CSV table of C-alpha atoms and ligand atoms in Angstrom, one decimal:
chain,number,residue,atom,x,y,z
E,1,UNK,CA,136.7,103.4,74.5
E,2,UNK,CA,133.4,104.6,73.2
E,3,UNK,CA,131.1,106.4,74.9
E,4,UNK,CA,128.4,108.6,75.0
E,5,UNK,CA,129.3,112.5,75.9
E,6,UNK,CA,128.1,116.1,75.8
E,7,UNK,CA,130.2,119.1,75.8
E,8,UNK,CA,127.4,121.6,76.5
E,9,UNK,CA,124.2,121.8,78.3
E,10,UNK,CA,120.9,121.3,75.9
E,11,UNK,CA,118.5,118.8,74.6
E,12,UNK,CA,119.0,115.1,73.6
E,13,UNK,CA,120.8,116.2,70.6
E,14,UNK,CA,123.7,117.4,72.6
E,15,UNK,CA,124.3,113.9,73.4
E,16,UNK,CA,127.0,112.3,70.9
E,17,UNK,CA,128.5,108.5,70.6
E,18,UNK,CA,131.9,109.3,70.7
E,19,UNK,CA,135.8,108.1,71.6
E,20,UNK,CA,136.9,108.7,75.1
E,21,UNK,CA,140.2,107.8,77.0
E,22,UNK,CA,139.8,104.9,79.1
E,23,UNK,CA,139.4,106.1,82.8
E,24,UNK,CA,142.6,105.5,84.8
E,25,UNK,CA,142.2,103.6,88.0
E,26,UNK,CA,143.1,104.4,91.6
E,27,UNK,CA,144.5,102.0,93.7
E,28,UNK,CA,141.2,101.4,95.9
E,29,UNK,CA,139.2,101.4,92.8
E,30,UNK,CA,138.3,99.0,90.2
E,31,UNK,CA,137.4,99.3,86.5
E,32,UNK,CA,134.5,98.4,85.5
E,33,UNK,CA,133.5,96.9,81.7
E,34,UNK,CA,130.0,98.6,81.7
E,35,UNK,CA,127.0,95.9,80.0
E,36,UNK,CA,124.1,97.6,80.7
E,37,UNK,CA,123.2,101.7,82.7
E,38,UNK,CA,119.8,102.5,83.3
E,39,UNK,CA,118.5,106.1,82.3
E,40,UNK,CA,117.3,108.4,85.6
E,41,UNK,CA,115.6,112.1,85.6
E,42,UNK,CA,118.4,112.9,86.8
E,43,UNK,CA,120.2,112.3,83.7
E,44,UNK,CA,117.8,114.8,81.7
E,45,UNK,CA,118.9,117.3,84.8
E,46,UNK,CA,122.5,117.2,84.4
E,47,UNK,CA,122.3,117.1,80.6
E,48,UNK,CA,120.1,120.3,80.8
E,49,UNK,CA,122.3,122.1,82.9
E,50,UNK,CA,121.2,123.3,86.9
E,51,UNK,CA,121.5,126.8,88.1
E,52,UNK,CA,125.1,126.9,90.6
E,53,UNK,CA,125.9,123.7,89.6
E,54,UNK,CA,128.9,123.0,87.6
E,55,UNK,CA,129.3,119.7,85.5
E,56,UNK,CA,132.8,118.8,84.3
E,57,UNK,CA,133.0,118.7,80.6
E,58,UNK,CA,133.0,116.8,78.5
E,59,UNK,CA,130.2,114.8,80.4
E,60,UNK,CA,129.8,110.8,80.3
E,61,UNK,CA,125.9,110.7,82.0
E,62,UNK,CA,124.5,107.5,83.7
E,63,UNK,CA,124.3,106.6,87.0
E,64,UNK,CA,122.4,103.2,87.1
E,65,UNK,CA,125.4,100.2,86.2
E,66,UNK,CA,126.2,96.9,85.7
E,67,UNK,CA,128.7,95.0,84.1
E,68,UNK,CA,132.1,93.2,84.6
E,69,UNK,CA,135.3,93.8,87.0
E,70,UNK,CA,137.9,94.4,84.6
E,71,UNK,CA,141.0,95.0,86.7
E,72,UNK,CA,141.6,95.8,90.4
E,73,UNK,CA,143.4,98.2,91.9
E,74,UNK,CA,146.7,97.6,94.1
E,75,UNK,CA,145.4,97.7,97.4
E,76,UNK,CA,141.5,96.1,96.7
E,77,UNK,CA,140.3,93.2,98.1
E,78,UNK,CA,137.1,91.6,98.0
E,79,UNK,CA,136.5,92.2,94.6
E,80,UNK,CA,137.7,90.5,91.7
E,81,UNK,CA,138.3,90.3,88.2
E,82,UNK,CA,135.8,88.5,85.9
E,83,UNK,CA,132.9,88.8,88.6
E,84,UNK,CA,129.8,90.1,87.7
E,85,UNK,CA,128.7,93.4,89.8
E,86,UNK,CA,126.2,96.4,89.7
E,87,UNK,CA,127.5,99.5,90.9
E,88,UNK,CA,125.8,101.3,94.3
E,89,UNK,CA,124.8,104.6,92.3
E,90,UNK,CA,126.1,106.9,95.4
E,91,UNK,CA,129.6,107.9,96.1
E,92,UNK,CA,131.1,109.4,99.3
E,93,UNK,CA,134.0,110.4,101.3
E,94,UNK,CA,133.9,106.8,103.9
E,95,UNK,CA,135.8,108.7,106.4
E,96,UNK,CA,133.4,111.5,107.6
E,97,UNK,CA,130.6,110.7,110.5
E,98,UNK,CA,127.6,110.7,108.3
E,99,UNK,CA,129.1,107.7,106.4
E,100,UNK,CA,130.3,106.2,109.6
E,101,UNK,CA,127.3,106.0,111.1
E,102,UNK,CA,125.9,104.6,108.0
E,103,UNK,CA,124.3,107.2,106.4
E,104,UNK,CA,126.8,108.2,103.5
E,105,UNK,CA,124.0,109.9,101.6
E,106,UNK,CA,124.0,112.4,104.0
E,107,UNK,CA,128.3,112.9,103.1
E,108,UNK,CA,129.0,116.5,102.0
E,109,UNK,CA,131.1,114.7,99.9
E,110,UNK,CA,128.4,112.6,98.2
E,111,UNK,CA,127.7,112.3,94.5
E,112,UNK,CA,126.7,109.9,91.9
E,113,UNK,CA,128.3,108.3,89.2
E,114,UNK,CA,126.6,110.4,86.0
E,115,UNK,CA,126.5,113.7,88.1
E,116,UNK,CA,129.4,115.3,89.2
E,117,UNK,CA,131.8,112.6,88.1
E,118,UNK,CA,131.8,110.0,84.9
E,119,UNK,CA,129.2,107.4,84.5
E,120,UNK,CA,127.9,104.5,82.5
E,121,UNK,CA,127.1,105.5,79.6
E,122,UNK,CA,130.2,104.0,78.3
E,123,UNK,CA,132.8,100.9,78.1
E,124,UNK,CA,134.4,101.2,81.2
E,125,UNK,CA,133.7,103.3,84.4
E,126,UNK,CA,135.9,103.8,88.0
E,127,UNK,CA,134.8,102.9,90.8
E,128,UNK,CA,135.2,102.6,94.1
E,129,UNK,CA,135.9,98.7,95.4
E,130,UNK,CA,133.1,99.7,98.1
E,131,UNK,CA,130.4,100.6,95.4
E,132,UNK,CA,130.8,97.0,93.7
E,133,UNK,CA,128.4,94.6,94.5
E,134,UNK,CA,127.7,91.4,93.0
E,135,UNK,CA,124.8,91.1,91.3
E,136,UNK,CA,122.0,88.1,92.2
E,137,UNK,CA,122.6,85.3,90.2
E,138,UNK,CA,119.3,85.6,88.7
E,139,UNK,CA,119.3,88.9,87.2
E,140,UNK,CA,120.7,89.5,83.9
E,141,UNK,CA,123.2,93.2,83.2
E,142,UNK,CA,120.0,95.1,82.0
E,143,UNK,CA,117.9,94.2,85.0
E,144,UNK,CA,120.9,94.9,87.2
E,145,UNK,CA,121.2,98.1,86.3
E,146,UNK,CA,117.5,98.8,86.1
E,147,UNK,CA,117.4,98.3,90.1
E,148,UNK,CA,119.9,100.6,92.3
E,149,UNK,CA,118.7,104.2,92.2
E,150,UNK,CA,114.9,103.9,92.3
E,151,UNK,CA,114.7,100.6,94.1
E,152,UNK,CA,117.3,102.4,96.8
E,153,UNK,CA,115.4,105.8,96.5
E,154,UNK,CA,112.0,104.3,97.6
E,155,UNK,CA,113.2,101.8,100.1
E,156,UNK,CA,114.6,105.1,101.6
E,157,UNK,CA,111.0,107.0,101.1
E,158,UNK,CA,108.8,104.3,102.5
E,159,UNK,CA,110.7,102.1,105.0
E,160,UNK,CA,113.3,104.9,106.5
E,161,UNK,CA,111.9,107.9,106.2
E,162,UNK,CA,107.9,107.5,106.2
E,163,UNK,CA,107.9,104.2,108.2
E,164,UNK,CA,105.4,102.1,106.6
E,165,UNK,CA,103.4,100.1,108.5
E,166,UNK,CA,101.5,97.0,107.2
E,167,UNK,CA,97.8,98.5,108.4
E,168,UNK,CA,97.9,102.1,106.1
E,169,UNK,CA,97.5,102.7,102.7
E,170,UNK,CA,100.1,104.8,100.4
E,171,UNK,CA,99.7,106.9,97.5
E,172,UNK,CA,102.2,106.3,94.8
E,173,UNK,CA,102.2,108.5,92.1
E,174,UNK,CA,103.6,108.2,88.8
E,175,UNK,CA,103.5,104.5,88.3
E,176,UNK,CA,105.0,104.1,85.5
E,177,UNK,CA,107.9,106.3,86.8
E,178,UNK,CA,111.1,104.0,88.0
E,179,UNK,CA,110.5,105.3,91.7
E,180,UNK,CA,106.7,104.6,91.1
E,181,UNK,CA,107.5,100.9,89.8
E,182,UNK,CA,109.7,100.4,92.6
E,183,UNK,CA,107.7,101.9,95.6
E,184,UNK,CA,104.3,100.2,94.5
E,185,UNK,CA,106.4,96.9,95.1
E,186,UNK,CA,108.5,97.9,98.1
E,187,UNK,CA,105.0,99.1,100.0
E,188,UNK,CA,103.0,95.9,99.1
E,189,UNK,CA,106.3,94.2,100.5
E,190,UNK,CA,105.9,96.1,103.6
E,191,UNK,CA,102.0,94.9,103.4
E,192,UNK,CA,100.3,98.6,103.0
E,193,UNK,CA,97.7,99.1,100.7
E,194,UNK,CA,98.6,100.7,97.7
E,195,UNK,CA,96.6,103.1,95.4
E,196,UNK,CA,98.2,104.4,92.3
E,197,UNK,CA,98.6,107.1,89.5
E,198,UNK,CA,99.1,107.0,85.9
E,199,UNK,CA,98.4,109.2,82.9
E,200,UNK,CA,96.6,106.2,80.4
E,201,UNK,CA,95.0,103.2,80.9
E,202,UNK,CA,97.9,100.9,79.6
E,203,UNK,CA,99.6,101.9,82.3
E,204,UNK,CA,97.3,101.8,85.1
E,205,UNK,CA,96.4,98.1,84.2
E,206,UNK,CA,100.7,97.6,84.5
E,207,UNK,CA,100.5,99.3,87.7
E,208,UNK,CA,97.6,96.8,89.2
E,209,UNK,CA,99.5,93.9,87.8
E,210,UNK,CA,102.8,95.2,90.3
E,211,UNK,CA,100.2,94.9,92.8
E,212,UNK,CA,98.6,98.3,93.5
E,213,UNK,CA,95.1,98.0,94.9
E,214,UNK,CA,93.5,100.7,93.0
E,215,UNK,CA,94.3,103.0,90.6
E,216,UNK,CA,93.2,105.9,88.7
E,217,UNK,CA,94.8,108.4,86.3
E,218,UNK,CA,96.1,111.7,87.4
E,219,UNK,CA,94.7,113.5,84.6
E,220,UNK,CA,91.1,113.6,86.5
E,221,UNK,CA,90.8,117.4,88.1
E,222,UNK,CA,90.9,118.0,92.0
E,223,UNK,CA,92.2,114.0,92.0
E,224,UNK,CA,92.5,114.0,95.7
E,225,UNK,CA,88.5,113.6,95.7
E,226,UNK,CA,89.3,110.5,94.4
E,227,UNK,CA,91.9,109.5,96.6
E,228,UNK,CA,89.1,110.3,99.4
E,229,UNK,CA,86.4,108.4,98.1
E,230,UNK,CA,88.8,105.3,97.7
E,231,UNK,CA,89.3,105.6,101.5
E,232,UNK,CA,86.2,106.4,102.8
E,233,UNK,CA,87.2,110.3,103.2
E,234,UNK,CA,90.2,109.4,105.1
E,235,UNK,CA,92.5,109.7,103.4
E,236,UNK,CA,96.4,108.0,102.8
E,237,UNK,CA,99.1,107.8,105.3
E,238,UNK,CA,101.7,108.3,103.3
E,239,UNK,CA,102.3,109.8,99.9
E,240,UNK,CA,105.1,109.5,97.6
E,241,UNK,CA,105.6,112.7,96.1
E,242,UNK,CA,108.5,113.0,92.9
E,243,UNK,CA,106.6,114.8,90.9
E,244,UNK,CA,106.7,118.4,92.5
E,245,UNK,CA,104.5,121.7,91.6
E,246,UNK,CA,102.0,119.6,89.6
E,247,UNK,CA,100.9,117.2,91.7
E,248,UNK,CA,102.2,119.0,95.2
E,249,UNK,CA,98.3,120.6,96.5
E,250,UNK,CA,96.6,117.5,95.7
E,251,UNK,CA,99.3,115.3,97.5
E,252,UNK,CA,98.9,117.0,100.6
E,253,UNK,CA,95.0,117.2,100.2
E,254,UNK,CA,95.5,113.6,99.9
E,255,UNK,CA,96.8,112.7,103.5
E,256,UNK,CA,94.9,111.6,106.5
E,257,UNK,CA,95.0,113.3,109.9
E,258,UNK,CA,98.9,112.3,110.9
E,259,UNK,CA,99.5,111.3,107.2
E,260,UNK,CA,103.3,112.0,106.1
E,261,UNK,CA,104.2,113.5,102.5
E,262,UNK,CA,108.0,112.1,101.6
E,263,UNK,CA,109.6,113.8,98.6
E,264,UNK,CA,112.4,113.3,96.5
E,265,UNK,CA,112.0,114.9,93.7
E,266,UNK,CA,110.1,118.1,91.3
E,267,UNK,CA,110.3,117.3,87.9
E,268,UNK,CA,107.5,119.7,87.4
E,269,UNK,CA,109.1,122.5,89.3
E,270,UNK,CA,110.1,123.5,93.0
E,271,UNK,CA,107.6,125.9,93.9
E,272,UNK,CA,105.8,123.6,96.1
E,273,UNK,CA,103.7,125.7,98.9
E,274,UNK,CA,101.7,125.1,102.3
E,275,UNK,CA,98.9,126.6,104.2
E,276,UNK,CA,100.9,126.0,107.5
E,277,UNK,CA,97.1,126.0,109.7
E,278,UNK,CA,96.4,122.9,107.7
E,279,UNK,CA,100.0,121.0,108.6
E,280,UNK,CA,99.6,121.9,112.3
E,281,UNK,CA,95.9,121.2,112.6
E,282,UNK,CA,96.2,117.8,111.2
E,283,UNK,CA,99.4,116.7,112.2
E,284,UNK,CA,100.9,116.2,108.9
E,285,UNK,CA,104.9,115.6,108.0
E,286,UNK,CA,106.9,117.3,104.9
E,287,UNK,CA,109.7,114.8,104.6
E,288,UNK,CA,112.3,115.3,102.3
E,289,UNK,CA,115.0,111.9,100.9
E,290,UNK,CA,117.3,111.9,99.0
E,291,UNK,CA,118.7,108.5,97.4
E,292,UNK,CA,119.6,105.9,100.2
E,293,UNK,CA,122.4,104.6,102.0
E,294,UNK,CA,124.7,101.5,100.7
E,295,UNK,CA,123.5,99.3,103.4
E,296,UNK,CA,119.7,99.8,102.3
E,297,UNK,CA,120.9,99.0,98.9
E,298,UNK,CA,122.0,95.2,100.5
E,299,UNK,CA,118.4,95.4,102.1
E,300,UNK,CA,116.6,96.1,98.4
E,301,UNK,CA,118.8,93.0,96.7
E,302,UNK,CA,117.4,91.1,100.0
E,303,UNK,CA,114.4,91.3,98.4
E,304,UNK,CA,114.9,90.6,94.9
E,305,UNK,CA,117.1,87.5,96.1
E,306,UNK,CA,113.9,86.1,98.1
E,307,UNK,CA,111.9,86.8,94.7
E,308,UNK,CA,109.3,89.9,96.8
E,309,UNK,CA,110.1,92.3,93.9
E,310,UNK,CA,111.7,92.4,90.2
E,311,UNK,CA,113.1,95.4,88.6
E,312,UNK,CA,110.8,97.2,85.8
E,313,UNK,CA,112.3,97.1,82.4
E,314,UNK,CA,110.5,99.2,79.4
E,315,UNK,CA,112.7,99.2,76.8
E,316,UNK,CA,116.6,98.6,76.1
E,317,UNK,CA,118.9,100.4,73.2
E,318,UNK,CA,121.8,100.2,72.2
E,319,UNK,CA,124.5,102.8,74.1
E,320,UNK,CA,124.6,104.8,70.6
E,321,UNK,CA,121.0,105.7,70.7
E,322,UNK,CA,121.4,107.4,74.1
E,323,UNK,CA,119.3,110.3,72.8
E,324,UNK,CA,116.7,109.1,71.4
E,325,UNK,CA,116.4,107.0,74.6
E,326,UNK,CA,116.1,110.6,76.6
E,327,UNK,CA,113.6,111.7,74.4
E,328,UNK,CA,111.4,108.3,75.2
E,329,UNK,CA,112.2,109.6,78.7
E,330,UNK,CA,111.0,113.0,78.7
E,331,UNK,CA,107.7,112.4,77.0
E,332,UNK,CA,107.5,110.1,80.2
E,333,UNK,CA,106.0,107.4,77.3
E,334,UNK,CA,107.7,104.7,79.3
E,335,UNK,CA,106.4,102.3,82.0
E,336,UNK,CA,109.9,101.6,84.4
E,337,UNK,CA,113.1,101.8,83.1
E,338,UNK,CA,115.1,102.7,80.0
E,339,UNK,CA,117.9,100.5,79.6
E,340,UNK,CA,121.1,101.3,77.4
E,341,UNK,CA,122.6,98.1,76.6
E,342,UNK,CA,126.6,98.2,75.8
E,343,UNK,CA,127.7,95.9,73.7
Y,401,LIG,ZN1,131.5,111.1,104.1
């Protein structure tokens, strides 16, 4: 099959379209004839390489998929050939207690397609039966696959771990980021009020059209004087923080007495810090998420089925321009998601 690989850790170019054995199936797995995989961060992350953690190599990236069932392993039921399914980006043991009680992203186990095991960017991809999951009928492959991971990630942030309620106002940053696409829509769902970031105009007019309430671009200095004046020195209630070192002393400047600061992710660098007077004093929460669990995932398509949000789509390429679609990526020009489109 082809698909697109690396064999070391680097930049974009270490990506290369290439010919790959087709995977062999398990017999509680299925096969799946990828159509469309959705770029993440996390993709730049493993293709760059992370201190302690070892990739197997040669590498097929891509965790955000969608396509066909081609064949079904001997003992799978509920799934079947020809159907039309996007694959639940997480992947765990199903045995231990953390994914018994429902919370398999907590699984030592866990990992995603794309990370620590093959992903999308190819033909055809293993999966479990479990992770298959027919797509809504009114979704094409590439919005499919633009939705799991950040839809799941800030359903997770806002509505599990932060506990939105309809009378406070969040801070999303990054709008045009796929968590900040998905968790401007997922909060206005939940009826907060929404203000949001963005570094140009362009995108903080697609950001108010998603439904934030205000917006204003994160290049401004000391922003959280904006964030202040926008709510009558107040503050937010919640922040949603993936961003990291850059953004990480005005996010918390940003929160209201009680507010809560969720996190998932640093693409600017770990090194986040905290006067600990000012988290005591105020009553203010760090929380920390990572992805979602498969039954959130069912809650998310809940919502797309009723029609309350739509997956972001900013550009789709062909699988054999995987790199170039990385380096669109990390010059963070896009506004939602970079779809790879296999033909
Ligand atoms: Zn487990």
């Amino acid at each position: 099959m082809k698909a697109v690989i690396f064999s070391e850790h680097g930049g974009p170019e270490v990506l290369r379209y290439a010919e790959r054995p087709e995977p062999e199936m398990g017999p509680e797995e299925v096969l799946i004839r990828v159509r469309a995989c959705a770029l993440n961060h996390l993709d730049l992350w493993v293709r760059r390489g992370m201190p302690g953690i070892a990739i197997p190599m040669p590498h097929i990236p891509g965790s955000d998929i969608a396509g066909e069932v081609a064949r079904v392993g001997a003992n799978v039921v509920g799934v079947k050939a020809g159907e039309r399914v996007l694959l639940s980006p997480g992947i765990s043991c199903g045995q231990c207690v953390y994914c018994l009680k429902g919370n398999d992203n907590f699984c030592r186990q866990y990992t995603l397609f794309g990370y620590r095991v093959d992903g999308g960017y190819a033909e055809y991809v293993r999966s479990p039966a479990v992770n298959a999951i027919p797509i809504p009928a009114k979704l094409g492959f590439e919005e499919a696959a633009a939705l799991p991971l950040v839809f799941l990630t800030a359903w997770h942030m806002l509505i599990t771990r932060a506990q939105l309620k309809p009378d406070e106002t969040v801070l999303v940053l990054g709008a045009g980021s796929g968590v900040g696409s998905a968790a401007i829509q997922i909060a206005k769902v939940a009826g907060a009020r929404v203000i949001a970031t963005a570094g140009s105009e362009l995108k903080l007019q697609k950001a108010k059209e998603l439904g934030a309430d205000d917006v204003f671009l994160h290049t401004i200095k000391h922003w959280s004087r904006e964030v202040k004046r926008l709510t009558e020195r107040r503050g937010v209630d919640v922040v949603v923080e993936h961003v990291g070192e850059a953004t990480w002393q005005e996010s918390l400047a940003s929160l209201a007495a009680g507010g809560r600061l969720v996190t998932c992710g640093a693409t600017t660098g770990y090194d986040g810090r905290i006067d600990l007077r000012y988290l005591f004093s105020r009553h203010l929460s760090i929380l920390g998420s990572y992805m979602g669990s498969k039954a959130e995932l069912y809650s998310v398509l809940d919502l797309v089925n009723r029609g309350l949000v739509k997956p972001v789509i900013d550009t789709v390429m062909p699988l054999e321009k995987a790199s170039d679609a990385h380096a669109r990526l990390e010059k963070r020009e896009q506004f939602g998601k970079i779809v790879l489109r296999v033909e």
